[in-house]
Coordinates of C-alpha atoms in Angstrom, one line a residue:
X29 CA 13.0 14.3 -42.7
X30 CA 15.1 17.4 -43.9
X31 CA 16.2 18.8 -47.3
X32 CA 19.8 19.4 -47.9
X33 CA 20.6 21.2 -50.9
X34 CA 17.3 19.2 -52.7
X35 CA 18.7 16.2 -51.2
X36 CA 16.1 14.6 -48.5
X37 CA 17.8 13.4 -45.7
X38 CA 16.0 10.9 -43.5
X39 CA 16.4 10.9 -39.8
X40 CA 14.2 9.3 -38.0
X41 CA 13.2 5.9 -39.3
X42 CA 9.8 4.8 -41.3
X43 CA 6.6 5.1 -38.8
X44 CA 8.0 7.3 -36.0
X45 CA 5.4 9.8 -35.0
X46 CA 6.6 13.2 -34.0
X47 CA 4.4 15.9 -32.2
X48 CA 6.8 19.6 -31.5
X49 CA 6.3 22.6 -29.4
X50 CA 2.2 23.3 -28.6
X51 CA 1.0 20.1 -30.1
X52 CA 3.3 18.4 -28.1
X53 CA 2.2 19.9 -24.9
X54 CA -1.2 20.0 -25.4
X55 CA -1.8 16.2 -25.9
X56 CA 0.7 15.4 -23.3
X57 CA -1.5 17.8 -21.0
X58 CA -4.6 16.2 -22.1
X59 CA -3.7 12.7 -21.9
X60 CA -2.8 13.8 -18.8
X61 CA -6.4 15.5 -17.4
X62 CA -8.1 12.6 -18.7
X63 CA -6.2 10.2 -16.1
X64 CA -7.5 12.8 -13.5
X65 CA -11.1 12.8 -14.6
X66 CA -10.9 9.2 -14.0
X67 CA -10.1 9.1 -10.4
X68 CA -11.4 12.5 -10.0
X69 CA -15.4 11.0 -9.2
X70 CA -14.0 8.8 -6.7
X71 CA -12.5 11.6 -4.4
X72 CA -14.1 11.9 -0.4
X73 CA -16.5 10.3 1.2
X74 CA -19.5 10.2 -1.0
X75 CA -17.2 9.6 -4.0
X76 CA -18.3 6.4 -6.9
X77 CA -16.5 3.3 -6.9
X78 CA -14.7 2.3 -10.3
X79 CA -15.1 -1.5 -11.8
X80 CA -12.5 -2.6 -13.8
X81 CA -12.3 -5.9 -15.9
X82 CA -9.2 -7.1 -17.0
X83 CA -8.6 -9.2 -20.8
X84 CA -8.9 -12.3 -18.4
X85 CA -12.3 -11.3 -16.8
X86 CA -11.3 -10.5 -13.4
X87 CA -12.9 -8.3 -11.5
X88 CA -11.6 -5.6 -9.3
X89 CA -14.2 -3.1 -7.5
X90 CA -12.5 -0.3 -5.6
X91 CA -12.6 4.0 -5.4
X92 CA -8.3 3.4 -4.0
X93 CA -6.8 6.0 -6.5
X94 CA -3.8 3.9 -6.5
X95 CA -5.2 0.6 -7.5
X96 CA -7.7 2.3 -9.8
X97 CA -4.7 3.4 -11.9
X98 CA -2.6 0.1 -11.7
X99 CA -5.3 -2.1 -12.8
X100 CA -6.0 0.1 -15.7
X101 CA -3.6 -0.5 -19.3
X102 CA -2.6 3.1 -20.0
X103 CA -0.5 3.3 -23.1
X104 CA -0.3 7.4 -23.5
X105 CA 3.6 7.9 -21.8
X106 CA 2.4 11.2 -20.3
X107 CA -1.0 9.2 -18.4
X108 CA 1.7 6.8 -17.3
X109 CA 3.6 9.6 -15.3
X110 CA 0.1 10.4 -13.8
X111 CA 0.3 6.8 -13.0
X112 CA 3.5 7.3 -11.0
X113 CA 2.2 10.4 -9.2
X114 CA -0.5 7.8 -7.9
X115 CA 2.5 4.8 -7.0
X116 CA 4.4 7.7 -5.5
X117 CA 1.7 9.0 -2.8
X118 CA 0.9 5.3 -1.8
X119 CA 5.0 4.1 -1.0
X120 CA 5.6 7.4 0.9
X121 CA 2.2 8.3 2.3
X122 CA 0.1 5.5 2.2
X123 CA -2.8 7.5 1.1
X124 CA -4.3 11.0 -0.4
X125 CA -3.6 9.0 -3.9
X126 CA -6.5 10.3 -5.7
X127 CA -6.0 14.2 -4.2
X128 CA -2.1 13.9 -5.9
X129 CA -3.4 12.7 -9.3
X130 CA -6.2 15.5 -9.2
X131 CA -3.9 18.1 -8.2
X132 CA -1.8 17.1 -10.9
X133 CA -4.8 17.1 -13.2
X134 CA -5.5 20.9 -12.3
X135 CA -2.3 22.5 -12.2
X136 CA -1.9 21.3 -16.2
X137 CA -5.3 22.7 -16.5
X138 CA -4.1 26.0 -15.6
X139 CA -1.0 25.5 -16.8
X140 CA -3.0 25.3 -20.6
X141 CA -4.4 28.3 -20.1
X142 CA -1.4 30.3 -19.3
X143 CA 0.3 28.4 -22.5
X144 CA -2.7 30.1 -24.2
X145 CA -1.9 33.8 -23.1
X146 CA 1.3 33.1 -24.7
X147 CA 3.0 32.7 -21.5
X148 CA 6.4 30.3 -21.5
X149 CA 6.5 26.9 -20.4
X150 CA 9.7 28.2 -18.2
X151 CA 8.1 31.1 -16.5
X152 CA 4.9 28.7 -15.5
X153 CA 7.5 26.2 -14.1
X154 CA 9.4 28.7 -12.1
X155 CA 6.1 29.9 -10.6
X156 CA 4.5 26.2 -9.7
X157 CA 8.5 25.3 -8.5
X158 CA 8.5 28.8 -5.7
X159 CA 4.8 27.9 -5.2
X160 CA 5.2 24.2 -4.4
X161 CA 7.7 25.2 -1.6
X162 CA 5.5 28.0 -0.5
X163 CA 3.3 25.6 0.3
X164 CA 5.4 22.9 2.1
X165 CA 6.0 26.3 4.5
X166 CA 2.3 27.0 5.3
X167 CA 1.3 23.0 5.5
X168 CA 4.0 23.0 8.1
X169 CA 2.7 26.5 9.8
X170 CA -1.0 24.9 10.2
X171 CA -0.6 22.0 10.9
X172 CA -1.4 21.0 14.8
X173 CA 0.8 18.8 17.1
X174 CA -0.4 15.5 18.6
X175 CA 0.7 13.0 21.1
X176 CA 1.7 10.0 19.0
X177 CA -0.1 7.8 21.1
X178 CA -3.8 9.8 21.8
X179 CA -5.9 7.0 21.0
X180 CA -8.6 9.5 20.0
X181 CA -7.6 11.3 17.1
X182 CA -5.7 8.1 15.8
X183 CA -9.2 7.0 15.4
X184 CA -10.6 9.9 13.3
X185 CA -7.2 9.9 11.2
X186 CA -7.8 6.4 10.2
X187 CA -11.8 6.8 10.5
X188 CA -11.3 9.6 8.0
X189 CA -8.7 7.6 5.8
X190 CA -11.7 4.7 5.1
X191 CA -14.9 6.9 4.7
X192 CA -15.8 6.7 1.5
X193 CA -14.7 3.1 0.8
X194 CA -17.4 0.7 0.3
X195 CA -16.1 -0.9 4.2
X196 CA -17.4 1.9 5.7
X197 CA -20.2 0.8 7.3
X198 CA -17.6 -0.6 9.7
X199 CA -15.0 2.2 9.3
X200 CA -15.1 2.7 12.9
X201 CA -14.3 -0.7 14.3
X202 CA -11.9 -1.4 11.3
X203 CA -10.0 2.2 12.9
X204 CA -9.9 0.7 16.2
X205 CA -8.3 -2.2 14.3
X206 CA -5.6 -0.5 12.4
X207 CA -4.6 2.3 15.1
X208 CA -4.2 -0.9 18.1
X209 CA -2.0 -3.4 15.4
X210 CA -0.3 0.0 14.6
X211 CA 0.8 0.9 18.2
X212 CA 1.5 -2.8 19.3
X213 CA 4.1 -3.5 16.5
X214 CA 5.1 0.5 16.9
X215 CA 9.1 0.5 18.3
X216 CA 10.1 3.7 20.5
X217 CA 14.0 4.8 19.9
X218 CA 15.3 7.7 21.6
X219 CA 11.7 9.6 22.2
X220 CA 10.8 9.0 18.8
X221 CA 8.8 6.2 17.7
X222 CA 9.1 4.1 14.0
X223 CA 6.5 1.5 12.5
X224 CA 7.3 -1.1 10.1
X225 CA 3.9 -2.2 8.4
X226 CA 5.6 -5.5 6.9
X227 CA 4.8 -6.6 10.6
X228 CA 1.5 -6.0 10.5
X229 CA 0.0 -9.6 8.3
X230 CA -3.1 -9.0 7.1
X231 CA -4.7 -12.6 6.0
X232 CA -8.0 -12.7 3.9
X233 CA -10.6 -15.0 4.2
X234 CA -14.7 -15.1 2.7
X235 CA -17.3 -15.5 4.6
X236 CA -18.9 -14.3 8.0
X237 CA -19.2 -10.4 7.5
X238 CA -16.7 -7.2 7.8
X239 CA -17.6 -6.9 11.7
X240 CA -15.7 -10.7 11.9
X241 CA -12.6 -9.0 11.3
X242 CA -10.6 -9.4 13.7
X243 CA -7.0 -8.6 15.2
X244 CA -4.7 -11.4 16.7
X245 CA -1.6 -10.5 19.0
X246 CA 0.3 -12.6 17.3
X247 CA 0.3 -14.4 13.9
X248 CA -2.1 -16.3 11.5
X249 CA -0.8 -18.8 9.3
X250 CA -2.6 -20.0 6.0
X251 CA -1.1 -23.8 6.8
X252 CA -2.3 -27.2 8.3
X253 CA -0.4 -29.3 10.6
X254 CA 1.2 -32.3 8.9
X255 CA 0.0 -35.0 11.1
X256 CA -3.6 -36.0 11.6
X257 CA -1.9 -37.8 15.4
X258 CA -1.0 -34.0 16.0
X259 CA -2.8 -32.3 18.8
X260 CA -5.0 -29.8 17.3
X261 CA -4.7 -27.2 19.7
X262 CA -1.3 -26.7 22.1
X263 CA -1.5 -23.7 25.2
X264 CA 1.2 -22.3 27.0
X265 CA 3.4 -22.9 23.5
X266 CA 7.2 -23.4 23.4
X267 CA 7.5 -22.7 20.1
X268 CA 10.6 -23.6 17.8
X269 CA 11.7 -21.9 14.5
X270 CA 13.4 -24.1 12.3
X271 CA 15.3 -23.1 8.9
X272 CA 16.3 -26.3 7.9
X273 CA 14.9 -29.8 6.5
X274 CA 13.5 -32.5 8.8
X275 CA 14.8 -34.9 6.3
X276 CA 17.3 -37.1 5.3
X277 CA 20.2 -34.8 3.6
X278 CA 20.7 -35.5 0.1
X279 CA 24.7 -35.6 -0.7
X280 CA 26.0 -32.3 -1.5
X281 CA 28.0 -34.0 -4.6
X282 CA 26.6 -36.8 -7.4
X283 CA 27.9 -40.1 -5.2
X284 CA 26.6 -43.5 -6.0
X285 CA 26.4 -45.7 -3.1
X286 CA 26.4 -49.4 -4.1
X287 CA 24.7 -52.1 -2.1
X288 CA 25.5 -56.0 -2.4
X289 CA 23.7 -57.5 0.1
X290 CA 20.1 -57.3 2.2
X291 CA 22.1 -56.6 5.4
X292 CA 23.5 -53.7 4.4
X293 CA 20.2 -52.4 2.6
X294 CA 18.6 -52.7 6.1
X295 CA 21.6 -50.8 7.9
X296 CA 21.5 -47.9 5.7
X297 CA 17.6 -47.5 5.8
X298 CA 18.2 -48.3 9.8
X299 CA 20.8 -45.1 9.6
X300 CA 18.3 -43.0 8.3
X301 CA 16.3 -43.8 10.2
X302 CA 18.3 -43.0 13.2
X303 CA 19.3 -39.5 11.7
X304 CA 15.9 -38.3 11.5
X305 CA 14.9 -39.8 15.1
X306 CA 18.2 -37.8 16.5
X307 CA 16.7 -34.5 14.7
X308 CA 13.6 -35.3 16.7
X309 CA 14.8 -36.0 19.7
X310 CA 17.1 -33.0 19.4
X311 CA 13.7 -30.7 19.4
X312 CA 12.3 -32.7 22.0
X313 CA 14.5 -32.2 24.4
X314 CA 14.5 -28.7 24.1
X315 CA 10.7 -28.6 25.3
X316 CA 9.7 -27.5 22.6
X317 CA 6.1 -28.4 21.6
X318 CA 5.1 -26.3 18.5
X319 CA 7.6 -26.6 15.7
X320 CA 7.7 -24.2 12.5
X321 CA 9.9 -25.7 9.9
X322 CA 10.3 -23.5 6.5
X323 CA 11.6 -26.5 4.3
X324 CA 9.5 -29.6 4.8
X325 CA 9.4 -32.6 7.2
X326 CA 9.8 -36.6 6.2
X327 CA 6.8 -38.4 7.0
X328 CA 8.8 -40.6 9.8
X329 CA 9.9 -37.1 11.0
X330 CA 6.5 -36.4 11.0
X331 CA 5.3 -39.5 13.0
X332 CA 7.9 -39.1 15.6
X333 CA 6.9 -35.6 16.4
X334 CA 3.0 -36.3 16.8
X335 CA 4.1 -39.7 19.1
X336 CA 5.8 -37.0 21.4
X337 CA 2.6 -34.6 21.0
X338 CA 4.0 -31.9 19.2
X339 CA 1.9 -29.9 16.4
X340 CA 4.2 -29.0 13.4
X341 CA 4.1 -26.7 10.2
X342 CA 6.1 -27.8 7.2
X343 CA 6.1 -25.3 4.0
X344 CA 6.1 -21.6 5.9
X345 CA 6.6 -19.0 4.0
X346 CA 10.0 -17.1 5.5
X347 CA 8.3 -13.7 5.8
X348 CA 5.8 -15.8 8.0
X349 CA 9.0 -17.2 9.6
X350 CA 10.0 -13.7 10.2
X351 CA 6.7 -12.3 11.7
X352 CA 6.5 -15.6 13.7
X353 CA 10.3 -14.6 15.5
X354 CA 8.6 -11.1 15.9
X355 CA 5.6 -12.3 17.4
X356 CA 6.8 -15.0 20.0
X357 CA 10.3 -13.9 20.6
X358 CA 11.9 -17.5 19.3
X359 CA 14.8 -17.3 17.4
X360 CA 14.9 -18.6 13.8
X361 CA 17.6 -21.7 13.7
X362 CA 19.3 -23.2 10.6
X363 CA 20.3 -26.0 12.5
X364 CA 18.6 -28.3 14.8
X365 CA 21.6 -29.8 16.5
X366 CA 22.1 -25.9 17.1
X367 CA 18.4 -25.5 19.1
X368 CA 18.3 -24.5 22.6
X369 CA 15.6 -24.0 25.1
X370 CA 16.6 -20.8 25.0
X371 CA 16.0 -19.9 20.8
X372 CA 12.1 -21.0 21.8
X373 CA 9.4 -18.8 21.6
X374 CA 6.5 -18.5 23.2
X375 CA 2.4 -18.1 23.2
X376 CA -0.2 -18.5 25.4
X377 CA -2.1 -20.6 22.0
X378 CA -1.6 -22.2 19.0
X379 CA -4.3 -23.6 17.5
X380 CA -5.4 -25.1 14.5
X381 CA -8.9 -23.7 13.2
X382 CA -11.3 -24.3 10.1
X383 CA -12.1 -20.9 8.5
X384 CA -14.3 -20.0 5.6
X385 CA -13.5 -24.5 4.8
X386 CA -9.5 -24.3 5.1
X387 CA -7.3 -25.0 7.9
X388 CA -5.3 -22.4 9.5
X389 CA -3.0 -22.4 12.6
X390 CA -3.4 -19.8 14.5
X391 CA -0.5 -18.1 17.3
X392 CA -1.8 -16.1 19.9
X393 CA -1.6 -14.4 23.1
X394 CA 2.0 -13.6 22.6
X395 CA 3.5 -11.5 25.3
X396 CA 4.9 -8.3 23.8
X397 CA 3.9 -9.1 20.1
X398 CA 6.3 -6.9 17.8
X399 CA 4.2 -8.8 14.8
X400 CA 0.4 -9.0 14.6
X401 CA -2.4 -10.1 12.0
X402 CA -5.1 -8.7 11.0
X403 CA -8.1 -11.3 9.6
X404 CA -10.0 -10.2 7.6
X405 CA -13.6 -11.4 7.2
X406 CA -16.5 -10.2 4.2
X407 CA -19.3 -11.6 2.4
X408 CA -17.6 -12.0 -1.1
X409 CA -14.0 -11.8 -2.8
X410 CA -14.7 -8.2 -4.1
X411 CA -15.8 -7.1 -0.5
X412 CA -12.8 -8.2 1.3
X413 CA -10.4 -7.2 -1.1
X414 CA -11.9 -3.8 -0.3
X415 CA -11.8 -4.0 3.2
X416 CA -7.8 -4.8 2.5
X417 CA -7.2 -2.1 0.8
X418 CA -9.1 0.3 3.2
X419 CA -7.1 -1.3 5.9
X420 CA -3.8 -0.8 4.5
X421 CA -4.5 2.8 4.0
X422 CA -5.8 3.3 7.7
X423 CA -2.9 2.0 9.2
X424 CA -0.4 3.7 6.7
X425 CA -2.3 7.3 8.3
X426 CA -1.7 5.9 11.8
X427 CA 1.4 5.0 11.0
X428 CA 1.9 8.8 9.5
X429 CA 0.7 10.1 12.9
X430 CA 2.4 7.9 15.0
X431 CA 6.1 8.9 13.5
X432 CA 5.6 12.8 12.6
X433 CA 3.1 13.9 15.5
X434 CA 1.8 16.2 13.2
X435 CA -1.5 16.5 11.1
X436 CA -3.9 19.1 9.7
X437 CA -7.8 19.3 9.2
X438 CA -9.5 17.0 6.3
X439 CA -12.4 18.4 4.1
X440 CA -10.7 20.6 1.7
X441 CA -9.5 23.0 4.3
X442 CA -5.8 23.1 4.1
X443 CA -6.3 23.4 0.4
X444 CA -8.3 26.4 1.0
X445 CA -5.9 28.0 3.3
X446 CA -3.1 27.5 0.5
X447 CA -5.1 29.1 -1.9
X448 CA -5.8 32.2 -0.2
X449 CA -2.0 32.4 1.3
X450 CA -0.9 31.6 -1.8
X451 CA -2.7 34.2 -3.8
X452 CA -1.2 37.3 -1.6
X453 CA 2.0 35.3 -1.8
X454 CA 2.0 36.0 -5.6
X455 CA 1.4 39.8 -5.1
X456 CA 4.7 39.8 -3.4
X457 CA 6.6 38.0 -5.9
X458 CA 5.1 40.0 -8.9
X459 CA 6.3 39.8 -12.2
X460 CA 4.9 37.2 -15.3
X461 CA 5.9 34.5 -12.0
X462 CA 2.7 35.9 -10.3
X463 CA 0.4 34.8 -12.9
X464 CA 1.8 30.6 -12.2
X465 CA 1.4 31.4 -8.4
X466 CA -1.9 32.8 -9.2
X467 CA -2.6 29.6 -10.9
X468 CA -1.6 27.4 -8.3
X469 CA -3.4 28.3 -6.0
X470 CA -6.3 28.3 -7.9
X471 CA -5.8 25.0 -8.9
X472 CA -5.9 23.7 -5.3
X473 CA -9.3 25.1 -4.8
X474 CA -10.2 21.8 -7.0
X475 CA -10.2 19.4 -4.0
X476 CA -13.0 21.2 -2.0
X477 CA -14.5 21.8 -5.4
X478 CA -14.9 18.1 -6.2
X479 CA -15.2 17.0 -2.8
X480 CA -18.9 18.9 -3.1
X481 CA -19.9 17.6 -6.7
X482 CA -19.4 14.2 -5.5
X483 CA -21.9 14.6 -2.9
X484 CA -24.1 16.2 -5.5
X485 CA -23.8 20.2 -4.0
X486 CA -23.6 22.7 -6.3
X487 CA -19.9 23.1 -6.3
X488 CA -19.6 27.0 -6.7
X489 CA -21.6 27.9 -4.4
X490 CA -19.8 25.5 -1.6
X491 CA -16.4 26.5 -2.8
X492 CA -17.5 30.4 -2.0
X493 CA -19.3 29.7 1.2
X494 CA -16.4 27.5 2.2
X495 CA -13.7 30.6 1.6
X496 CA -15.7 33.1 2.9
X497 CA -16.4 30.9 6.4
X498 CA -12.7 30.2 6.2
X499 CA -11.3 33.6 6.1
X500 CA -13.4 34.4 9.0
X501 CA -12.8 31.5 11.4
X502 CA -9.2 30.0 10.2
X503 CA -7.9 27.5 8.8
X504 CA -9.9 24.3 10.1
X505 CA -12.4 25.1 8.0
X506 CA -13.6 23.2 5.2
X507 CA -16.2 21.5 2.9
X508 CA -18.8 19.2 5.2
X509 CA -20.4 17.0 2.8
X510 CA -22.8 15.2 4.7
X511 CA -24.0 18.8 6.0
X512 CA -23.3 20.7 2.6
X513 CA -22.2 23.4 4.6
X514 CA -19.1 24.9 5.8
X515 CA -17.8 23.6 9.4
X516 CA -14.5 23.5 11.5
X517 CA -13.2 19.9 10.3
X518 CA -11.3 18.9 13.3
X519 CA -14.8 19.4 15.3
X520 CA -15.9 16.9 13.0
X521 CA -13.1 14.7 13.8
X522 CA -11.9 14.7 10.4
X523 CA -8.2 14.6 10.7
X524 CA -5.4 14.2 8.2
X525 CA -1.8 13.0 8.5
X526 CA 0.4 16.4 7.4
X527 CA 2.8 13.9 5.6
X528 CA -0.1 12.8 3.1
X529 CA -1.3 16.6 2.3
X530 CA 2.6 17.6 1.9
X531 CA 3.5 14.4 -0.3
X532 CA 0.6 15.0 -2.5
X533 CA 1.7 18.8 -3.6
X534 CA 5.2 17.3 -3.6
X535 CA 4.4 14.6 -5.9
X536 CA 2.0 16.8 -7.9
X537 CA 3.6 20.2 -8.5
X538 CA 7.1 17.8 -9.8
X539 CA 4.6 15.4 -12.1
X540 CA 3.4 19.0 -13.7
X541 CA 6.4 20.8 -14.1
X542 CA 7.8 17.4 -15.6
X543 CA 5.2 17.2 -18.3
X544 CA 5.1 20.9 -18.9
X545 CA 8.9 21.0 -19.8
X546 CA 8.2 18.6 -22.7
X547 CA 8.0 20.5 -25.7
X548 CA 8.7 17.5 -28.8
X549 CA 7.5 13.8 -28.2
X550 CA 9.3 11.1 -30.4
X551 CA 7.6 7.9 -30.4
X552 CA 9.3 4.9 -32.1
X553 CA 6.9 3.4 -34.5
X554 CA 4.8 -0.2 -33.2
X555 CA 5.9 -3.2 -33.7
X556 CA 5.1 -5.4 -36.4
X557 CA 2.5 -7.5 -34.3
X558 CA 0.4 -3.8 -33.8
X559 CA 1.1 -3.3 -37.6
X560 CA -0.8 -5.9 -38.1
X561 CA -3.6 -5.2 -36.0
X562 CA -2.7 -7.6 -33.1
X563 CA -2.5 -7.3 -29.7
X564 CA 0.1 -8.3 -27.7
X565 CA -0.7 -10.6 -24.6
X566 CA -2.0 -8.6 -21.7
X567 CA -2.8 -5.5 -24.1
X568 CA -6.4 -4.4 -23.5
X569 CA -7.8 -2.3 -26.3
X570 CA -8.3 0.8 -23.9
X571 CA -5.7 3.4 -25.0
X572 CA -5.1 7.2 -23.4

């Protein structure tokens, strides 16, 4: 509201809060920090795990940065860019979540206590922007070339990637997992290799323990066969994709087909009949024995095909459809008049098998599988959701690796190596700029910082040994937890994809500089239901 010659004038309507210049920043900075505190405990390999309970009483137990923050209801708009930070990392590196978000956390840290000397929001955005590129040049300067395909360090990359999950009692046969699923689906074009992880299923299932997991060469379907008369289990399988209905077609238009006597009732059922027994025959005489249908199969359809011995699959999902074409080279056909012996695929198994009490059918032994499953096995819901999630961020390191070539030393080191460069980097640039560069790189000294207090070092002291060991011996260096001493990281074997350290800045530095711009935060007033003191479904009463 203004005044106009004594006259109020109202602009904004009834309820509509309104914070302006430092108010404004500071809450959007603090709501900010707080979302990093969160995550911050579960950092490295002797980080805490987080439970969260939704309003419907589910649990979720996990230290995954990413699915920490998407489970939780964050109303505060500046937590929910912290939020993206998080989504961010996991599409385009599939982990180092929880390092971007603490980044982020730090740099507004500092960021406050320039704002504090009086410094302008511009000036300490100009200096994070030349730093953030500053330090895409010196990730790229230390980081070490690799074979794509040296089985070795693939291991400690995805080794490093699951330490610290609750799945790591196992972490190195899980590794093995991910890195040989990785390089059978990987695809090699002109010298350079690409990996699409939608081909990589992983399936869940309770029971047995984590070391049950195991990795098919070809694909695992959650189904049963339709027929009990079906053989259970079919080898050397010609296996046929079908995109259509085994059933009787329904007319495409409303038609109303009128029947005056018995002997023409019996002719049309008898034509039905026929049609369905022609589909069968169709398939049959392709020589195929395995049939995968994505629309579902009459139950005459269904007695015909277990009469001639062939197991079939009604109901598949079409991603499943897709994997299965990947897997067994047969080609997916929308018509089965269309079906050739040449659109089958093929596996040395298919097999239908009872695990944890449901049926599954299971395709293996394909020749050169371009699709592969992962089961995985654990003692209770929480456990294999876990062992998921550390999964899919082992193979999304391997698949890093496999693409770039390229990766760097874990433990805090290259974070170490940027603050130091970054500090005489500053000197040169000079000016009120030096001060945000100074900053900076300060604020990137909080990953081998927290790295020790998780693992209940004194986090000073590590932090100076660390630099001091590192400006000695070079850049490998970094925080060894389980030691509490500085050591060369890649001795250890613990081994980082470049493209998850150089995301993370990325993501950071541009989620700080966004928030930091902001200097007025207009927020429409609730609606009535909040007036009121309701909740809205889904809303938990948690608010940042």
């Amino acid at each position: 509201m203004a005044q106009l010659a004594g006259q109020p004038v109202v602009i904004l309507p009834e309820g509509t809060q309104r914070y302006v210049g430092r108010d404004a920043q500071r809450l959007n900075i603090l709501a900010a920090r707080i979302i990093a505190e969160t995550v911050r405990t579960t950092l490295g390999p002797k980080g805490m795990d987080k439970m969260l309970v939704d309003s419907l009483g589910d649990i979720v137990i996990t230290n995954d940065g990413a699915t920490i923050l998407d489970e939780m209801d964050i109303q505060h708009p500046a937590a929910k860019m912290m939020v993206e930070v998080a989504k961010t990392q996991d599409k385009e590196a599939g982990d180092g979540t929880t390092t971007a978000v603490v980044i982020a956390g730090e740099l507004l840290r500092k960021a406050e206590e320039l704002l504090n000397q009086n410094i302008h929001p511009t000036i300490i955005v100009k200096g994070y922007t030349l730093a953030a590129e500053k330090a895409q040049e010196i990730l790229d300067s230390i980081a070490k070339d690799i074979s794509p395909m040296d089985d070795e360090m693939l291991i400690k990359a995805a080794t490093t990637s699951i330490t610290g999950k609750s799945a790591e009692e196992e972490r190195e046969y899980l590794a093995k997992l991910a890195v040989e699923a990785v390089k059978l689906v990987a695809e090699e074009v002109d010298g350079k290799y690409t990996v699409d992880i939608d081909n990589i299923k992983l399936e869940k299932k309770e029971g047995g323990s984590v070391r049950d997991t195991q990795l098919i060469r070809g694909v695992v379907i959650d189904k049963e066969r339709v027929h009990p008369g079906m053989p259970k289990k079919v080898e050397n399988a010609k296996i046929a994709l079908i995109n259509e209905a085994l059933e009787v077609k329904e007319t495409e238009t409303d038609a109303e087909i009128r029947i005056t006597s018995p002997e023409q009732l019996q002719a049309f059922l008898e034509q039905e009949e026929k049609m369905i027994k022609e589909m069968v025959d169709k398939i049959i005489a392709t020589g195929a024995n395995v049939v995968f249908c994505q629309k579902g199969i009459d139950d005459l359809a269904q007695h015909y095909l277990a009469k001639a011995g062939i197991l079939a699959v009604r109901r598949v999902k079409k991603s499943d459809m897709e994997k299965l074409a990947k897997a067994t080279g047969a080609k997916i056909v929308t018509n089965v008049r269309d079906l050739t012996p040449e659109d089958l695929g093929y596996a040395e198994l298919v097999e239908e098998r009872k695990v944890a009490g449901e049926n599954m059918v299971f395709v293996e032994g394909c020749k050169n599988p371009k699709a592969v499953t992962i089961l995985i096995r654990g003692g209770t819901e929480h456990v294999v959701d876990e062992v998921e999630r550390a999964l899919e961020d082992a193979i999304k390191v391997v698949k890093d690796i496999v693409e770039d070539g390229k990766i760097v030393a874990g433990g805090g080191a290259p974070e170490i190596e940027l603050a130091i460069r970054l500090d005489e980097y500053a000197k040169e640039v000079g000016g009120k700029e030096q001060l945000a560069i100074e900053a900076f790189a300060d604020a990137l000294k909080v990953i081998p910082r927290t790295l020790a207090e998780n693992a209940g070092l004194d986090p000073v002291e590590t932090l100076v040994k660390a630099i001091a060991a590192h400006k000695d011996k070079g850049p490998t260096i970094g925080v060894d937890v389980f030691a509490g001493e500085p050591a060369d990281m890649l001795e250890r074997g613990v081994i980082e994809p470049l493209r998850v350290k150089k995301q993370a800045i990325k993501s950071a530095s541009e989620a700080a500089i966004m928030i930091l711009r902001i200097d007025d935060v207009i927020a429409a007033s609730k609606l009535e239901k909040d007036k009121e003191g309701g909740k809205g479904p889904g809303e938990e009463e948690t608010e940042f």
